[in-house]
Amino acid sequence: IDQDQALIDYIGLKPTDILAEISNAADILIANSNETAKLFSKTGKCITITNAIDVESFDKALPVLNDGTLRVGMLSSNIKKKGLEELLKLAIEAEKNNLPILFIAYGPETEDVKQIKNILKKSKKQIQLSFPGYVSNPREALENLDIIVNFSLFAESFGRTAIEAMSAKRPIIGYYHGALKEVIEHGVSGYHIQYKKPEDALIYLKDFLKNPSKIEEMGSKGYQRALKF
């Protein structure tokens, strides 16, 4: 909460006051990540239980890189703080480098999505970014993607889409920020990149294009990690 200004504004209290009210109202605090638990470390009454994922329901979602095009996607509520503009920046960089990468953002048709669509419509460049809409079952989206990205500007308290990506045997690329620091194993199940530097993901996407077997290799390791949550 101390790193999510939109939520702070919505609640209307200072982060310290929000944390104090929660702590005072509870006998036991349950955090969904170690990163979240740090906020209540001084209370002596906080335990960590990560979010539950039905890993086996994603197990059969296999990589789809079979036509030379890498499909990189984001699953989110499609609002600004989820990193939509960061995904656009990455798509622009990929276009500049003439990379066969299709970027896909699954989620509702929000005002932020409409703004980006207008940018794409006015652009003279062929920026490969599409918005297929909301899907109720994340597996439907994951089956059409090779790589998942998470560019949330706020500090994720857990990062559910990262675990869902691992469950579907997809590598995940995300900021070294919030709980994603503990969820993603850099170089094993995916990669960390510098906060607010989405273009840093390009080096890893190029590597996946050059060595597509890494998608399956890292995906398998990510699946084993997902089983531990």
PDB file of C-alpha atoms in Angstrom:
ATOM      1  CA  ILE A   1       0.000   0.000   0.000  1.00  0.00           C
ATOM      2  CA  ASP A   2       2.888   2.373   0.612  1.00  0.00           C
ATOM      3  CA  GLN A   3       3.827   2.081  -3.090  1.00  0.00           C
ATOM      4  CA  ASP A   4       0.407   2.315  -4.722  1.00  0.00           C
ATOM      5  CA  GLN A   5      -0.550   5.980  -4.907  1.00  0.00           C
ATOM      6  CA  ALA A   6      -3.827   5.323  -6.735  1.00  0.00           C
ATOM      7  CA  LEU A   7      -5.007   3.028  -3.948  1.00  0.00           C
ATOM      8  CA  ILE A   8      -3.785   5.426  -1.274  1.00  0.00           C
ATOM      9  CA  ASP A   9      -5.804   8.229  -2.887  1.00  0.00           C
ATOM     10  CA  TYR A  10      -8.856   5.988  -3.140  1.00  0.00           C
ATOM     11  CA  ILE A  11      -8.755   5.055   0.563  1.00  0.00           C
ATOM     12  CA  GLY A  12      -7.999   8.623   1.565  1.00  0.00           C
ATOM     13  CA  LEU A  13      -5.546   7.939   4.376  1.00  0.00           C
ATOM     14  CA  LYS A  14      -1.781   8.037   4.740  1.00  0.00           C
ATOM     15  CA  PRO A  15      -0.116   4.611   4.289  1.00  0.00           C
ATOM     16  CA  THR A  16       1.026   4.645   7.932  1.00  0.00           C
ATOM     17  CA  ASP A  17      -2.553   5.232   9.065  1.00  0.00           C
ATOM     18  CA  ILE A  18      -3.894   2.493   6.801  1.00  0.00           C
ATOM     19  CA  LEU A  19      -1.369   0.004   8.173  1.00  0.00           C
ATOM     20  CA  ALA A  20      -2.079   1.084  11.748  1.00  0.00           C
ATOM     21  CA  GLU A  21      -5.837   0.605  11.357  1.00  0.00           C
ATOM     22  CA  ILE A  22      -5.382  -2.866   9.866  1.00  0.00           C
ATOM     23  CA  SER A  23      -2.935  -3.879  12.565  1.00  0.00           C
ATOM     24  CA  ASN A  24      -5.072  -2.568  15.414  1.00  0.00           C
ATOM     25  CA  ALA A  25      -8.193  -4.303  14.117  1.00  0.00           C
ATOM     26  CA  ALA A  26      -6.634  -7.764  13.787  1.00  0.00           C
ATOM     27  CA  ASP A  27      -5.321 -10.394  16.168  1.00  0.00           C
ATOM     28  CA  ILE A  28      -3.473 -12.150  13.341  1.00  0.00           C
ATOM     29  CA  LEU A  29      -2.359 -10.671  10.017  1.00  0.00           C
ATOM     30  CA  ILE A  30      -2.005 -12.845   6.913  1.00  0.00           C
ATOM     31  CA  ALA A  31       0.192 -11.488   4.123  1.00  0.00           C
ATOM     32  CA  ASN A  32       0.191 -12.965   0.624  1.00  0.00           C
ATOM     33  CA  SER A  33       3.944 -12.489   0.157  1.00  0.00           C
ATOM     34  CA  ASN A  34       7.055 -11.842   2.194  1.00  0.00           C
ATOM     35  CA  GLU A  35       7.242  -8.404   0.587  1.00  0.00           C
ATOM     36  CA  THR A  36       3.797  -7.555   1.940  1.00  0.00           C
ATOM     37  CA  ALA A  37       4.630  -9.053   5.325  1.00  0.00           C
ATOM     38  CA  LYS A  38       7.514  -6.596   5.708  1.00  0.00           C
ATOM     39  CA  LEU A  39       4.966  -3.822   6.197  1.00  0.00           C
ATOM     40  CA  PHE A  40       3.813  -5.505   9.399  1.00  0.00           C
ATOM     41  CA  SER A  41       7.144  -6.929  10.559  1.00  0.00           C
ATOM     42  CA  LYS A  42       7.145  -4.875  13.761  1.00  0.00           C
ATOM     43  CA  THR A  43       3.722  -6.106  14.871  1.00  0.00           C
ATOM     44  CA  GLY A  44       4.889  -9.635  15.644  1.00  0.00           C
ATOM     45  CA  LYS A  45       1.568 -11.063  14.502  1.00  0.00           C
ATOM     46  CA  CYS A  46       1.956 -11.449  10.741  1.00  0.00           C
ATOM     47  CA  ILE A  47       2.340 -14.722   8.838  1.00  0.00           C
ATOM     48  CA  THR A  48       2.724 -15.306   5.092  1.00  0.00           C
ATOM     49  CA  ILE A  49       0.423 -17.539   3.058  1.00  0.00           C
ATOM     50  CA  THR A  50       0.806 -17.003  -0.684  1.00  0.00           C
ATOM     51  CA  ASN A  51      -2.142 -16.954  -3.055  1.00  0.00           C
ATOM     52  CA  ALA A  52      -3.396 -20.348  -4.166  1.00  0.00           C
ATOM     53  CA  ILE A  53      -3.121 -21.370  -7.828  1.00  0.00           C
ATOM     54  CA  ASP A  54      -4.642 -24.460  -9.450  1.00  0.00           C
ATOM     55  CA  VAL A  55      -1.393 -25.290 -11.235  1.00  0.00           C
ATOM     56  CA  GLU A  56      -2.667 -28.431 -12.960  1.00  0.00           C
ATOM     57  CA  SER A  57      -5.446 -26.534 -14.743  1.00  0.00           C
ATOM     58  CA  PHE A  58      -2.748 -24.683 -16.733  1.00  0.00           C
ATOM     59  CA  ASP A  59      -0.423 -27.631 -17.301  1.00  0.00           C
ATOM     60  CA  LYS A  60      -1.401 -28.459 -20.897  1.00  0.00           C
ATOM     61  CA  ALA A  61      -0.970 -24.947 -22.268  1.00  0.00           C
ATOM     62  CA  LEU A  62       1.995 -25.433 -24.615  1.00  0.00           C
ATOM     63  CA  PRO A  63       4.159 -22.766 -26.289  1.00  0.00           C
ATOM     64  CA  VAL A  64       2.898 -21.613 -29.676  1.00  0.00           C
ATOM     65  CA  LEU A  65       6.068 -20.244 -31.284  1.00  0.00           C
ATOM     66  CA  ASN A  66       5.848 -22.146 -34.558  1.00  0.00           C
ATOM     67  CA  ASP A  67       5.703 -19.477 -37.259  1.00  0.00           C
ATOM     68  CA  GLY A  68       8.712 -17.397 -36.362  1.00  0.00           C
ATOM     69  CA  THR A  69       6.607 -14.836 -34.477  1.00  0.00           C
ATOM     70  CA  LEU A  70       7.038 -14.419 -30.732  1.00  0.00           C
ATOM     71  CA  ARG A  71       3.810 -13.632 -28.901  1.00  0.00           C
ATOM     72  CA  VAL A  72       4.344 -11.530 -25.803  1.00  0.00           C
ATOM     73  CA  GLY A  73       1.386 -10.753 -23.621  1.00  0.00           C
ATOM     74  CA  MET A  74       0.029  -9.077 -20.565  1.00  0.00           C
ATOM     75  CA  LEU A  75      -3.042 -10.128 -18.582  1.00  0.00           C
ATOM     76  CA  SER A  76      -4.412  -7.290 -16.492  1.00  0.00           C
ATOM     77  CA  SER A  77      -7.239  -4.906 -15.710  1.00  0.00           C
ATOM     78  CA  ASN A  78      -5.826  -2.730 -18.509  1.00  0.00           C
ATOM     79  CA  ILE A  79      -5.440   0.433 -16.490  1.00  0.00           C
ATOM     80  CA  LYS A  80      -2.497   2.799 -16.563  1.00  0.00           C
ATOM     81  CA  LYS A  81      -0.887   1.634 -13.313  1.00  0.00           C
ATOM     82  CA  LYS A  82      -0.736  -1.909 -14.692  1.00  0.00           C
ATOM     83  CA  GLY A  83       1.871  -0.774 -17.213  1.00  0.00           C
ATOM     84  CA  LEU A  84      -0.055  -0.363 -20.452  1.00  0.00           C
ATOM     85  CA  GLU A  85       2.112   2.531 -21.607  1.00  0.00           C
ATOM     86  CA  GLU A  86       5.208   0.495 -20.762  1.00  0.00           C
ATOM     87  CA  LEU A  87       3.969  -2.318 -22.990  1.00  0.00           C
ATOM     88  CA  LEU A  88       3.471   0.225 -25.769  1.00  0.00           C
ATOM     89  CA  LYS A  89       7.039   1.487 -25.293  1.00  0.00           C
ATOM     90  CA  LEU A  90       8.353  -2.060 -25.626  1.00  0.00           C
ATOM     91  CA  ALA A  91       6.280  -2.653 -28.753  1.00  0.00           C
ATOM     92  CA  ILE A  92       7.679   0.530 -30.291  1.00  0.00           C
ATOM     93  CA  GLU A  93      11.247  -0.585 -29.553  1.00  0.00           C
ATOM     94  CA  ALA A  94      10.559  -3.989 -31.102  1.00  0.00           C
ATOM     95  CA  GLU A  95       9.229  -2.281 -34.245  1.00  0.00           C
ATOM     96  CA  LYS A  96      12.356  -0.109 -34.452  1.00  0.00           C
ATOM     97  CA  ASN A  97      14.461  -3.275 -34.357  1.00  0.00           C
ATOM     98  CA  ASN A  98      12.291  -5.029 -36.971  1.00  0.00           C
ATOM     99  CA  LEU A  99      11.634  -7.918 -34.601  1.00  0.00           C
ATOM    100  CA  PRO A 100       8.867 -10.453 -35.381  1.00  0.00           C
ATOM    101  CA  ILE A 101       7.090  -9.925 -32.082  1.00  0.00           C
ATOM    102  CA  LEU A 102       3.363  -9.540 -31.561  1.00  0.00           C
ATOM    103  CA  PHE A 103       2.341  -7.865 -28.304  1.00  0.00           C
ATOM    104  CA  ILE A 104      -1.071  -8.696 -26.885  1.00  0.00           C
ATOM    105  CA  ALA A 105      -2.815  -7.132 -23.882  1.00  0.00           C
ATOM    106  CA  TYR A 106      -5.712  -9.203 -22.577  1.00  0.00           C
ATOM    107  CA  GLY A 107      -8.215  -7.346 -20.444  1.00  0.00           C
ATOM    108  CA  PRO A 108     -11.265  -5.077 -20.557  1.00  0.00           C
ATOM    109  CA  GLU A 109     -11.741  -2.207 -22.980  1.00  0.00           C
ATOM    110  CA  THR A 110     -10.825   0.676 -20.689  1.00  0.00           C
ATOM    111  CA  GLU A 111     -10.342   4.367 -21.404  1.00  0.00           C
ATOM    112  CA  ASP A 112      -6.584   3.785 -21.202  1.00  0.00           C
ATOM    113  CA  VAL A 113      -6.866   1.100 -23.876  1.00  0.00           C
ATOM    114  CA  LYS A 114      -8.879   3.446 -26.095  1.00  0.00           C
ATOM    115  CA  GLN A 115      -6.185   6.117 -25.767  1.00  0.00           C
ATOM    116  CA  ILE A 116      -3.456   3.689 -26.830  1.00  0.00           C
ATOM    117  CA  LYS A 117      -5.586   2.471 -29.742  1.00  0.00           C
ATOM    118  CA  ASN A 118      -5.846   6.081 -30.932  1.00  0.00           C
ATOM    119  CA  ILE A 119      -2.068   6.418 -30.710  1.00  0.00           C
ATOM    120  CA  LEU A 120      -1.630   3.247 -32.770  1.00  0.00           C
ATOM    121  CA  LYS A 121      -4.195   4.404 -35.307  1.00  0.00           C
ATOM    122  CA  LYS A 122      -2.424   7.728 -35.838  1.00  0.00           C
ATOM    123  CA  SER A 123       1.044   6.210 -35.957  1.00  0.00           C
ATOM    124  CA  LYS A 124       2.664   5.761 -39.344  1.00  0.00           C
ATOM    125  CA  LYS A 125       4.620   2.810 -38.000  1.00  0.00           C
ATOM    126  CA  GLN A 126       3.414  -0.781 -37.884  1.00  0.00           C
ATOM    127  CA  ILE A 127       3.445  -1.220 -34.116  1.00  0.00           C
ATOM    128  CA  GLN A 128       2.371  -4.778 -33.353  1.00  0.00           C
ATOM    129  CA  LEU A 129       0.188  -4.297 -30.279  1.00  0.00           C
ATOM    130  CA  SER A 130      -3.357  -5.625 -30.057  1.00  0.00           C
ATOM    131  CA  PHE A 131      -6.159  -5.695 -27.485  1.00  0.00           C
ATOM    132  CA  PRO A 132      -8.344  -8.796 -27.953  1.00  0.00           C
ATOM    133  CA  GLY A 133     -10.475  -8.015 -24.917  1.00  0.00           C
ATOM    134  CA  TYR A 134     -11.306  -9.699 -21.632  1.00  0.00           C
ATOM    135  CA  VAL A 135     -11.197 -13.479 -21.166  1.00  0.00           C
ATOM    136  CA  SER A 136     -12.779 -15.088 -18.101  1.00  0.00           C
ATOM    137  CA  ASN A 137     -10.342 -18.003 -18.054  1.00  0.00           C
ATOM    138  CA  PRO A 138      -6.665 -16.903 -18.049  1.00  0.00           C
ATOM    139  CA  ARG A 139      -5.668 -20.187 -19.654  1.00  0.00           C
ATOM    140  CA  GLU A 140      -7.442 -19.103 -22.848  1.00  0.00           C
ATOM    141  CA  ALA A 141      -5.074 -16.151 -23.055  1.00  0.00           C
ATOM    142  CA  LEU A 142      -1.957 -18.040 -21.982  1.00  0.00           C
ATOM    143  CA  GLU A 143      -2.481 -20.668 -24.682  1.00  0.00           C
ATOM    144  CA  ASN A 144      -1.987 -17.911 -27.286  1.00  0.00           C
ATOM    145  CA  LEU A 145       1.169 -16.488 -25.747  1.00  0.00           C
ATOM    146  CA  ASP A 146       4.824 -17.500 -25.523  1.00  0.00           C
ATOM    147  CA  ILE A 147       6.068 -14.966 -22.979  1.00  0.00           C
ATOM    148  CA  ILE A 148       4.220 -13.077 -20.245  1.00  0.00           C
ATOM    149  CA  VAL A 149       5.235  -9.629 -19.002  1.00  0.00           C
ATOM    150  CA  ASN A 150       4.248  -7.734 -15.879  1.00  0.00           C
ATOM    151  CA  PHE A 151       5.062  -4.023 -15.918  1.00  0.00           C
ATOM    152  CA  SER A 152       2.937  -2.904 -12.964  1.00  0.00           C
ATOM    153  CA  LEU A 153       3.966   0.555 -11.795  1.00  0.00           C
ATOM    154  CA  PHE A 154       2.785  -0.125  -8.266  1.00  0.00           C
ATOM    155  CA  ALA A 155       4.421  -2.746  -6.068  1.00  0.00           C
ATOM    156  CA  GLU A 156       2.551  -6.007  -6.645  1.00  0.00           C
ATOM    157  CA  SER A 157       1.595  -7.581  -3.314  1.00  0.00           C
ATOM    158  CA  PHE A 158       1.931 -11.028  -4.926  1.00  0.00           C
ATOM    159  CA  GLY A 159       1.780 -11.104  -8.716  1.00  0.00           C
ATOM    160  CA  ARG A 160      -0.862 -13.693  -9.575  1.00  0.00           C
ATOM    161  CA  THR A 161      -0.358 -13.457 -13.344  1.00  0.00           C
ATOM    162  CA  ALA A 162       3.316 -14.358 -12.846  1.00  0.00           C
ATOM    163  CA  ILE A 163       2.374 -17.610 -11.102  1.00  0.00           C
ATOM    164  CA  GLU A 164      -0.300 -18.323 -13.708  1.00  0.00           C
ATOM    165  CA  ALA A 165       2.338 -17.862 -16.416  1.00  0.00           C
ATOM    166  CA  MET A 166       4.653 -20.312 -14.662  1.00  0.00           C
ATOM    167  CA  SER A 167       1.772 -22.758 -14.226  1.00  0.00           C
ATOM    168  CA  ALA A 168       1.247 -22.606 -17.985  1.00  0.00           C
ATOM    169  CA  LYS A 169       4.984 -23.170 -18.535  1.00  0.00           C
ATOM    170  CA  ARG A 170       5.564 -19.661 -19.839  1.00  0.00           C
ATOM    171  CA  PRO A 171       8.602 -17.539 -18.921  1.00  0.00           C
ATOM    172  CA  ILE A 172       7.722 -14.301 -17.154  1.00  0.00           C
ATOM    173  CA  ILE A 173       9.502 -10.941 -17.438  1.00  0.00           C
ATOM    174  CA  GLY A 174       8.776  -8.336 -14.785  1.00  0.00           C
ATOM    175  CA  TYR A 175      10.189  -5.413 -12.879  1.00  0.00           C
ATOM    176  CA  TYR A 176      12.467  -6.041  -9.925  1.00  0.00           C
ATOM    177  CA  HIS A 177       9.835  -4.386  -7.792  1.00  0.00           C
ATOM    178  CA  GLY A 178       7.327  -5.448  -5.157  1.00  0.00           C
ATOM    179  CA  ALA A 179       6.609  -9.139  -4.646  1.00  0.00           C
ATOM    180  CA  LEU A 180       7.772  -9.969  -8.178  1.00  0.00           C
ATOM    181  CA  LYS A 181      11.278  -9.874  -6.708  1.00  0.00           C
ATOM    182  CA  GLU A 182      10.525 -13.087  -4.808  1.00  0.00           C
ATOM    183  CA  VAL A 183       8.148 -14.714  -7.290  1.00  0.00           C
ATOM    184  CA  ILE A 184      10.381 -14.608 -10.392  1.00  0.00           C
ATOM    185  CA  GLU A 185      13.700 -16.457 -10.317  1.00  0.00           C
ATOM    186  CA  HIS A 186      15.935 -14.424 -12.592  1.00  0.00           C
ATOM    187  CA  GLY A 187      17.433 -16.566 -15.337  1.00  0.00           C
ATOM    188  CA  VAL A 188      15.458 -19.617 -14.203  1.00  0.00           C
ATOM    189  CA  SER A 189      11.702 -19.082 -14.538  1.00  0.00           C
ATOM    190  CA  GLY A 190      11.993 -15.694 -16.186  1.00  0.00           C
ATOM    191  CA  TYR A 191      13.825 -12.413 -15.925  1.00  0.00           C
ATOM    192  CA  HIS A 192      13.844  -9.295 -13.789  1.00  0.00           C
ATOM    193  CA  ILE A 193      14.361  -5.950 -15.452  1.00  0.00           C
ATOM    194  CA  GLN A 194      14.895  -2.489 -14.002  1.00  0.00           C
ATOM    195  CA  TYR A 195      11.800  -0.707 -12.728  1.00  0.00           C
ATOM    196  CA  LYS A 196      10.197   1.540 -15.362  1.00  0.00           C
ATOM    197  CA  LYS A 197      12.621   0.297 -18.042  1.00  0.00           C
ATOM    198  CA  PRO A 198      10.383  -1.933 -20.212  1.00  0.00           C
ATOM    199  CA  GLU A 199      12.820  -1.634 -23.112  1.00  0.00           C
ATOM    200  CA  ASP A 200      15.285  -3.687 -21.048  1.00  0.00           C
ATOM    201  CA  ALA A 201      13.120  -6.721 -21.815  1.00  0.00           C
ATOM    202  CA  LEU A 202      14.148  -6.507 -25.473  1.00  0.00           C
ATOM    203  CA  ILE A 203      17.470  -8.294 -24.957  1.00  0.00           C
ATOM    204  CA  TYR A 204      15.675 -11.294 -23.503  1.00  0.00           C
ATOM    205  CA  LEU A 205      13.001 -11.325 -26.203  1.00  0.00           C
ATOM    206  CA  LYS A 206      15.735 -11.319 -28.848  1.00  0.00           C
ATOM    207  CA  ASP A 207      17.304 -14.290 -27.104  1.00  0.00           C
ATOM    208  CA  PHE A 208      13.999 -16.181 -27.094  1.00  0.00           C
ATOM    209  CA  LEU A 209      13.673 -15.559 -30.839  1.00  0.00           C
ATOM    210  CA  LYS A 210      17.193 -16.801 -31.413  1.00  0.00           C
ATOM    211  CA  ASN A 211      16.855 -19.731 -29.012  1.00  0.00           C
ATOM    212  CA  PRO A 212      13.164 -20.740 -28.889  1.00  0.00           C
ATOM    213  CA  SER A 213      14.012 -23.879 -26.931  1.00  0.00           C
ATOM    214  CA  LYS A 214      14.577 -21.589 -23.949  1.00  0.00           C
ATOM    215  CA  ILE A 215      10.831 -20.955 -23.780  1.00  0.00           C
ATOM    216  CA  GLU A 216      10.166 -24.594 -23.028  1.00  0.00           C
ATOM    217  CA  GLU A 217      13.233 -24.929 -20.791  1.00  0.00           C
ATOM    218  CA  MET A 218      12.433 -21.925 -18.615  1.00  0.00           C
ATOM    219  CA  GLY A 219       8.730 -22.715 -18.735  1.00  0.00           C
ATOM    220  CA  SER A 220       9.328 -26.172 -17.269  1.00  0.00           C
ATOM    221  CA  LYS A 221      11.428 -24.716 -14.462  1.00  0.00           C
ATOM    222  CA  GLY A 222       8.787 -22.118 -13.782  1.00  0.00           C
ATOM    223  CA  TYR A 223       6.141 -24.828 -13.564  1.00  0.00           C
ATOM    224  CA  GLN A 224       8.149 -26.625 -10.889  1.00  0.00           C
ATOM    225  CA  ARG A 225       8.432 -23.359  -8.998  1.00  0.00           C
ATOM    226  CA  ALA A 226       4.700 -22.705  -9.272  1.00  0.00           C
ATOM    227  CA  LEU A 227       4.049 -26.020  -7.549  1.00  0.00           C
ATOM    228  CA  LYS A 228       5.771 -24.661  -4.436  1.00  0.00           C
ATOM    229  CA  PHE A 229       3.311 -21.793  -3.949  1.00  0.00           C
TER     230      PHE A 229
END
